[in-house]
mmCIF file of C-alpha atoms in Angstrom:
data_model
loop_
_atom_site.group_PDB
_atom_site.id
_atom_site.type_symbol
_atom_site.label_atom_id
_atom_site.label_comp_id
_atom_site.label_asym_id
_atom_site.label_seq_id
_atom_site.Cartn_x
_atom_site.Cartn_y
_atom_site.Cartn_z
ATOM 1 C CA ALA A 1 62.540 -97.322 137.821
ATOM 2 C CA GLN A 2 60.685 -96.530 140.981
ATOM 3 C CA SER A 3 57.003 -95.626 140.876
ATOM 4 C CA VAL A 4 54.143 -94.890 143.232
ATOM 5 C CA THR A 5 50.441 -95.554 142.796
ATOM 6 C CA GLN A 6 47.749 -93.929 144.864
ATOM 7 C CA PRO A 7 44.628 -95.646 143.567
ATOM 8 C CA ASP A 8 42.100 -93.329 145.201
ATOM 9 C CA ILE A 9 41.801 -89.828 143.745
ATOM 10 C CA HIS A 10 39.231 -88.750 146.341
ATOM 11 C CA ILE A 11 38.257 -90.141 149.728
ATOM 12 C CA THR A 12 35.296 -88.845 151.714
ATOM 13 C CA VAL A 13 34.912 -89.568 155.422
ATOM 14 C CA SER A 14 32.826 -88.229 158.254
ATOM 15 C CA GLU A 15 34.517 -86.378 161.069
ATOM 16 C CA GLY A 16 35.471 -88.835 163.786
ATOM 17 C CA ALA A 17 35.581 -91.812 161.431
ATOM 18 C CA SER A 18 38.724 -93.794 160.732
ATOM 19 C CA LEU A 19 40.804 -93.242 157.621
ATOM 20 C CA GLU A 20 43.045 -95.326 155.408
ATOM 21 C CA LEU A 21 44.770 -93.942 152.314
ATOM 22 C CA ARG A 22 46.384 -96.457 150.021
ATOM 23 C CA CYS A 23 49.849 -96.330 148.512
ATOM 24 C CA ASN A 24 51.576 -98.972 146.422
ATOM 25 C CA TYR A 25 55.137 -98.641 145.229
ATOM 26 C CA SER A 26 57.370 -100.319 142.737
ATOM 27 C CA TYR A 27 61.055 -100.582 143.552
ATOM 28 C CA GLY A 28 63.513 -103.456 143.483
ATOM 29 C CA ALA A 29 65.181 -103.012 146.851
ATOM 30 C CA THR A 30 64.058 -101.703 150.205
ATOM 31 C CA PRO A 31 62.749 -98.213 149.560
ATOM 32 C CA TYR A 32 62.521 -95.148 151.687
ATOM 33 C CA LEU A 33 58.830 -94.232 151.915
ATOM 34 C CA PHE A 34 57.193 -90.969 152.869
ATOM 35 C CA TRP A 35 53.764 -89.452 153.296
ATOM 36 C CA TYR A 36 53.272 -85.719 152.815
ATOM 37 C CA VAL A 37 50.215 -83.509 153.292
ATOM 38 C CA GLN A 38 49.417 -80.403 151.283
ATOM 39 C CA SER A 39 46.820 -77.843 152.265
ATOM 40 C CA PRO A 40 45.326 -75.668 149.503
ATOM 41 C CA GLY A 41 47.828 -73.193 148.086
ATOM 42 C CA GLN A 42 50.621 -74.462 150.304
ATOM 43 C CA GLY A 43 53.740 -76.548 150.003
ATOM 44 C CA LEU A 44 54.035 -80.116 151.220
ATOM 45 C CA GLN A 45 54.574 -81.044 154.852
ATOM 46 C CA LEU A 46 56.189 -84.313 155.887
ATOM 47 C CA LEU A 47 53.823 -86.507 157.930
ATOM 48 C CA LEU A 48 55.968 -89.586 158.452
ATOM 49 C CA LYS A 49 58.622 -91.770 156.898
ATOM 50 C CA TYR A 50 59.883 -95.331 156.802
ATOM 51 C CA PHE A 51 63.385 -96.472 155.980
ATOM 52 C CA SER A 52 64.082 -99.467 158.210
ATOM 53 C CA GLY A 53 63.136 -101.206 161.434
ATOM 54 C CA ASP A 54 59.614 -101.326 162.804
ATOM 55 C CA THR A 55 57.177 -101.518 159.928
ATOM 56 C CA LEU A 56 54.553 -99.462 161.764
ATOM 57 C CA VAL A 57 55.634 -95.847 161.907
ATOM 58 C CA GLN A 58 54.075 -92.977 163.779
ATOM 59 C CA GLY A 59 53.919 -89.464 162.430
ATOM 60 C CA ILE A 60 52.619 -86.065 163.276
ATOM 61 C CA LYS A 61 48.952 -85.123 163.717
ATOM 62 C CA GLY A 62 48.024 -88.620 164.901
ATOM 63 C CA PHE A 63 48.831 -90.364 161.606
ATOM 64 C CA GLU A 64 50.518 -93.729 161.251
ATOM 65 C CA ALA A 65 51.527 -95.926 158.321
ATOM 66 C CA GLU A 66 52.441 -99.558 157.905
ATOM 67 C CA PHE A 67 55.068 -100.873 155.494
ATOM 68 C CA LYS A 68 54.110 -104.241 154.029
ATOM 69 C CA ARG A 69 56.861 -105.584 151.810
ATOM 70 C CA SER A 70 54.799 -108.550 150.588
ATOM 71 C CA GLN A 71 52.129 -106.191 149.272
ATOM 72 C CA SER A 72 54.474 -103.367 148.231
ATOM 73 C CA SER A 73 52.256 -101.057 150.210
ATOM 74 C CA PHE A 74 52.628 -98.193 152.643
ATOM 75 C CA ASN A 75 49.088 -97.224 153.644
ATOM 76 C CA LEU A 76 48.384 -94.194 155.785
ATOM 77 C CA ARG A 77 45.907 -94.453 158.660
ATOM 78 C CA LYS A 78 44.284 -92.317 161.297
ATOM 79 C CA PRO A 79 41.811 -93.659 163.862
ATOM 80 C CA SER A 80 39.664 -90.524 164.094
ATOM 81 C CA VAL A 81 39.641 -87.829 161.432
ATOM 82 C CA HIS A 82 39.286 -84.145 162.252
ATOM 83 C CA TRP A 83 37.838 -81.542 159.879
ATOM 84 C CA SER A 84 41.276 -79.910 159.718
ATOM 85 C CA ASP A 85 42.673 -83.077 158.112
ATOM 86 C CA ALA A 86 40.953 -82.195 154.830
ATOM 87 C CA ALA A 87 43.841 -81.796 152.381
ATOM 88 C CA GLU A 88 45.785 -83.516 149.611
ATOM 89 C CA TYR A 89 47.967 -86.436 150.653
ATOM 90 C CA PHE A 90 50.982 -87.634 148.698
ATOM 91 C CA CYS A 91 52.945 -90.831 149.019
ATOM 92 C CA ALA A 92 56.564 -90.780 147.843
ATOM 93 C CA VAL A 93 59.297 -93.360 147.334
ATOM 94 C CA LEU A 94 63.021 -92.765 147.374
ATOM 95 C CA SER A 95 65.632 -95.264 146.319
ATOM 96 C CA SER A 96 67.844 -96.353 149.208
ATOM 97 C CA GLY A 97 70.948 -96.076 147.073
ATOM 98 C CA GLY A 98 72.093 -93.574 144.499
ATOM 99 C CA SER A 99 69.964 -90.594 143.569
ATOM 100 C CA TYR A 100 68.063 -88.861 146.336
ATOM 101 C CA ILE A 101 65.253 -87.868 144.011
ATOM 102 C CA PRO A 102 61.832 -88.989 145.245
ATOM 103 C CA THR A 103 58.969 -90.078 143.043
ATOM 104 C CA PHE A 104 55.557 -88.863 144.150
ATOM 105 C CA GLY A 105 52.156 -90.373 143.617
ATOM 106 C CA ARG A 106 49.424 -88.275 142.074
ATOM 107 C CA GLY A 107 47.833 -87.710 145.469
ATOM 108 C CA THR A 108 44.573 -88.466 147.248
ATOM 109 C CA SER A 109 42.209 -85.652 148.120
ATOM 110 C CA LEU A 110 40.616 -86.126 151.548
ATOM 111 C CA ILE A 111 37.178 -84.609 152.085
ATOM 112 C CA VAL A 112 35.829 -84.532 155.630
ATOM 113 C CA HIS A 113 32.099 -84.199 156.272
ATOM 114 C CA PRO A 114 30.928 -82.715 159.587
ATOM 115 C CA ASP B 1 65.061 -72.668 161.431
ATOM 116 C CA THR B 2 62.847 -70.361 159.447
ATOM 117 C CA GLY B 3 61.843 -72.977 156.892
ATOM 118 C CA VAL B 4 62.068 -72.851 153.123
ATOM 119 C CA SER B 5 60.894 -69.611 151.570
ATOM 120 C CA GLN B 6 59.972 -68.831 147.975
ATOM 121 C CA ASN B 7 59.411 -65.573 146.176
ATOM 122 C CA PRO B 8 57.255 -64.410 144.646
ATOM 123 C CA ARG B 9 54.229 -66.402 145.809
ATOM 124 C CA HIS B 10 52.290 -65.535 142.692
ATOM 125 C CA LYS B 11 53.375 -64.440 139.243
ATOM 126 C CA ILE B 12 51.220 -63.550 136.289
ATOM 127 C CA THR B 13 53.030 -63.019 133.018
ATOM 128 C CA LYS B 14 52.289 -62.789 129.352
ATOM 129 C CA ARG B 15 53.304 -65.502 126.947
ATOM 130 C CA GLY B 16 56.821 -64.971 125.671
ATOM 131 C CA GLN B 17 58.095 -63.121 128.748
ATOM 132 C CA ASN B 18 60.876 -64.380 130.996
ATOM 133 C CA VAL B 19 60.282 -65.054 134.686
ATOM 134 C CA THR B 20 62.594 -65.819 137.581
ATOM 135 C CA PHE B 21 61.734 -67.420 140.896
ATOM 136 C CA ARG B 22 63.816 -67.536 144.036
ATOM 137 C CA CYS B 23 64.132 -70.195 146.727
ATOM 138 C CA ASP B 24 65.866 -69.810 150.092
ATOM 139 C CA PRO B 25 66.414 -73.242 151.659
ATOM 140 C CA ILE B 26 66.909 -74.141 155.293
ATOM 141 C CA SER B 27 70.387 -72.849 156.018
ATOM 142 C CA GLU B 28 72.046 -76.133 157.026
ATOM 143 C CA HIS B 29 70.578 -78.112 154.116
ATOM 144 C CA ASN B 30 72.977 -78.698 151.246
ATOM 145 C CA ARG B 31 70.484 -80.320 148.858
ATOM 146 C CA LEU B 32 67.938 -78.259 146.970
ATOM 147 C CA TYR B 33 65.232 -79.477 144.623
ATOM 148 C CA TRP B 34 62.839 -77.805 142.181
ATOM 149 C CA TYR B 35 59.513 -79.371 141.294
ATOM 150 C CA ARG B 36 56.557 -78.438 139.127
ATOM 151 C CA GLN B 37 53.042 -79.310 140.214
ATOM 152 C CA THR B 38 49.913 -79.056 138.118
ATOM 153 C CA LEU B 39 46.343 -79.449 139.322
ATOM 154 C CA GLY B 40 45.522 -82.944 140.459
ATOM 155 C CA GLN B 41 49.085 -84.180 140.196
ATOM 156 C CA GLY B 42 51.957 -84.807 142.530
ATOM 157 C CA PRO B 43 55.188 -82.820 142.357
ATOM 158 C CA GLU B 44 57.190 -83.521 139.201
ATOM 159 C CA PHE B 45 60.962 -83.368 139.567
ATOM 160 C CA LEU B 46 62.746 -80.657 137.575
ATOM 161 C CA THR B 47 66.279 -80.358 138.900
ATOM 162 C CA TYR B 48 68.467 -80.914 141.950
ATOM 163 C CA PHE B 49 71.527 -79.266 143.495
ATOM 164 C CA GLN B 50 74.006 -80.496 146.017
ATOM 165 C CA ASN B 51 75.648 -77.362 147.328
ATOM 166 C CA GLU B 52 76.319 -75.258 144.215
ATOM 167 C CA ALA B 53 76.527 -78.201 141.811
ATOM 168 C CA GLN B 54 73.531 -79.009 139.665
ATOM 169 C CA LEU B 55 73.642 -82.803 139.731
ATOM 170 C CA GLU B 56 70.570 -83.816 137.830
ATOM 171 C CA LYS B 57 67.968 -82.393 135.502
ATOM 172 C CA SER B 58 64.772 -84.017 134.360
ATOM 173 C CA ARG B 59 64.809 -85.144 130.749
ATOM 174 C CA LEU B 60 61.421 -83.478 130.510
ATOM 175 C CA LEU B 61 62.936 -80.106 131.342
ATOM 176 C CA SER B 62 62.864 -77.781 128.361
ATOM 177 C CA ASP B 63 65.944 -75.786 127.371
ATOM 178 C CA ARG B 64 63.902 -72.716 128.265
ATOM 179 C CA PHE B 65 64.321 -73.630 131.924
ATOM 180 C CA SER B 66 67.540 -72.911 133.774
ATOM 181 C CA ALA B 67 68.428 -73.016 137.436
ATOM 182 C CA GLU B 68 71.353 -71.761 139.475
ATOM 183 C CA ARG B 69 72.513 -72.004 143.032
ATOM 184 C CA PRO B 70 75.458 -69.661 143.443
ATOM 185 C CA LYS B 71 77.557 -70.287 146.539
ATOM 186 C CA GLY B 72 75.330 -73.151 147.528
ATOM 187 C CA SER B 73 72.801 -70.933 149.249
ATOM 188 C CA PHE B 74 69.641 -69.627 147.575
ATOM 189 C CA SER B 75 68.573 -70.836 144.152
ATOM 190 C CA THR B 76 66.848 -69.259 141.188
ATOM 191 C CA LEU B 77 64.728 -70.893 138.513
ATOM 192 C CA GLU B 78 64.327 -68.980 135.267
ATOM 193 C CA ILE B 79 61.855 -69.726 132.525
ATOM 194 C CA GLN B 80 62.522 -68.010 129.217
ATOM 195 C CA ARG B 81 59.883 -67.321 126.573
ATOM 196 C CA THR B 82 57.079 -68.580 128.760
ATOM 197 C CA GLU B 83 54.276 -70.628 127.260
ATOM 198 C CA GLN B 84 50.773 -71.231 128.564
ATOM 199 C CA GLY B 85 51.766 -74.807 129.347
ATOM 200 C CA ASP B 86 54.253 -73.481 131.888
ATOM 201 C CA SER B 87 51.379 -72.403 134.127
ATOM 202 C CA ALA B 88 51.802 -74.425 137.309
ATOM 203 C CA MET B 89 52.926 -74.299 140.911
ATOM 204 C CA TYR B 90 56.717 -74.346 141.219
ATOM 205 C CA LEU B 91 57.882 -75.902 144.445
ATOM 206 C CA CYS B 92 61.282 -75.790 146.057
ATOM 207 C CA ALA B 93 62.442 -78.251 148.699
ATOM 208 C CA SER B 94 65.624 -78.718 150.681
ATOM 209 C CA SER B 95 67.126 -81.577 152.626
ATOM 210 C CA SER B 96 70.298 -82.676 154.328
ATOM 211 C CA ASP B 97 72.631 -85.415 153.106
ATOM 212 C CA ARG B 98 70.633 -87.945 155.068
ATOM 213 C CA ALA B 99 67.952 -89.127 152.675
ATOM 214 C CA THR B 100 65.934 -90.537 155.542
ATOM 215 C CA ILE B 101 65.203 -87.063 156.834
ATOM 216 C CA GLY B 102 62.806 -86.295 154.035
ATOM 217 C CA GLN B 103 62.394 -82.982 152.267
ATOM 218 C CA TYR B 104 61.206 -79.650 153.549
ATOM 219 C CA PHE B 105 59.069 -77.768 151.056
ATOM 220 C CA GLY B 106 58.503 -74.097 150.536
ATOM 221 C CA PRO B 107 55.017 -72.659 149.930
ATOM 222 C CA GLY B 108 55.542 -72.579 146.174
ATOM 223 C CA THR B 109 55.262 -69.966 143.429
ATOM 224 C CA ARG B 110 52.057 -70.020 141.422
ATOM 225 C CA LEU B 111 52.792 -69.074 137.791
ATOM 226 C CA THR B 112 50.018 -68.062 135.430
ATOM 227 C CA VAL B 113 50.913 -67.442 131.803
ATOM 228 C CA THR B 114 48.258 -65.520 129.871
#
């Protein structure tokens, strides 16, 4: 069965600092991987996705993520964080064959200090 | 593309009452998902439709929960005899047949059972 681990429940950064949110997955074959962002009281918005090809993927709002098969990781990065980036971030994995039901991590809450 | 909409946004009900939520997906999306999200957790899969067919239900889904998607358009999620443990955010998402597209989420319905 597929699973996702986001080891950091909270991350605090200063505005303008760089950011890396960790995501590790468990899945036998090549997975489809996603990062979503959720602002308070809102639904989830897709930031970026990986399913094949270049292992460094670019997303919206200046975010990027790198797929590392050897480490079963798909960490999210941003070079300079803005106060508006404060939100909950979820990593998700989807099997590349069969069911299209994603499994989500428990999320990482990003706090941005001015 | 008006996005995924959900109604109502908030629902407060007394224990034992029945509630029904509605989801209107993006019109060209044939897949529709329901999730439940509690505080500090990622979305938990409940059920999934492809067009009007309900293809999968979570084993964790109580018999008190039922979902429909008549004519493959909007969907409803009904909870009968609500319990306090049903208090959560109920999220709806839609997607196309291409799994690599990712899912588009609605804003959710916040249920509070008193």
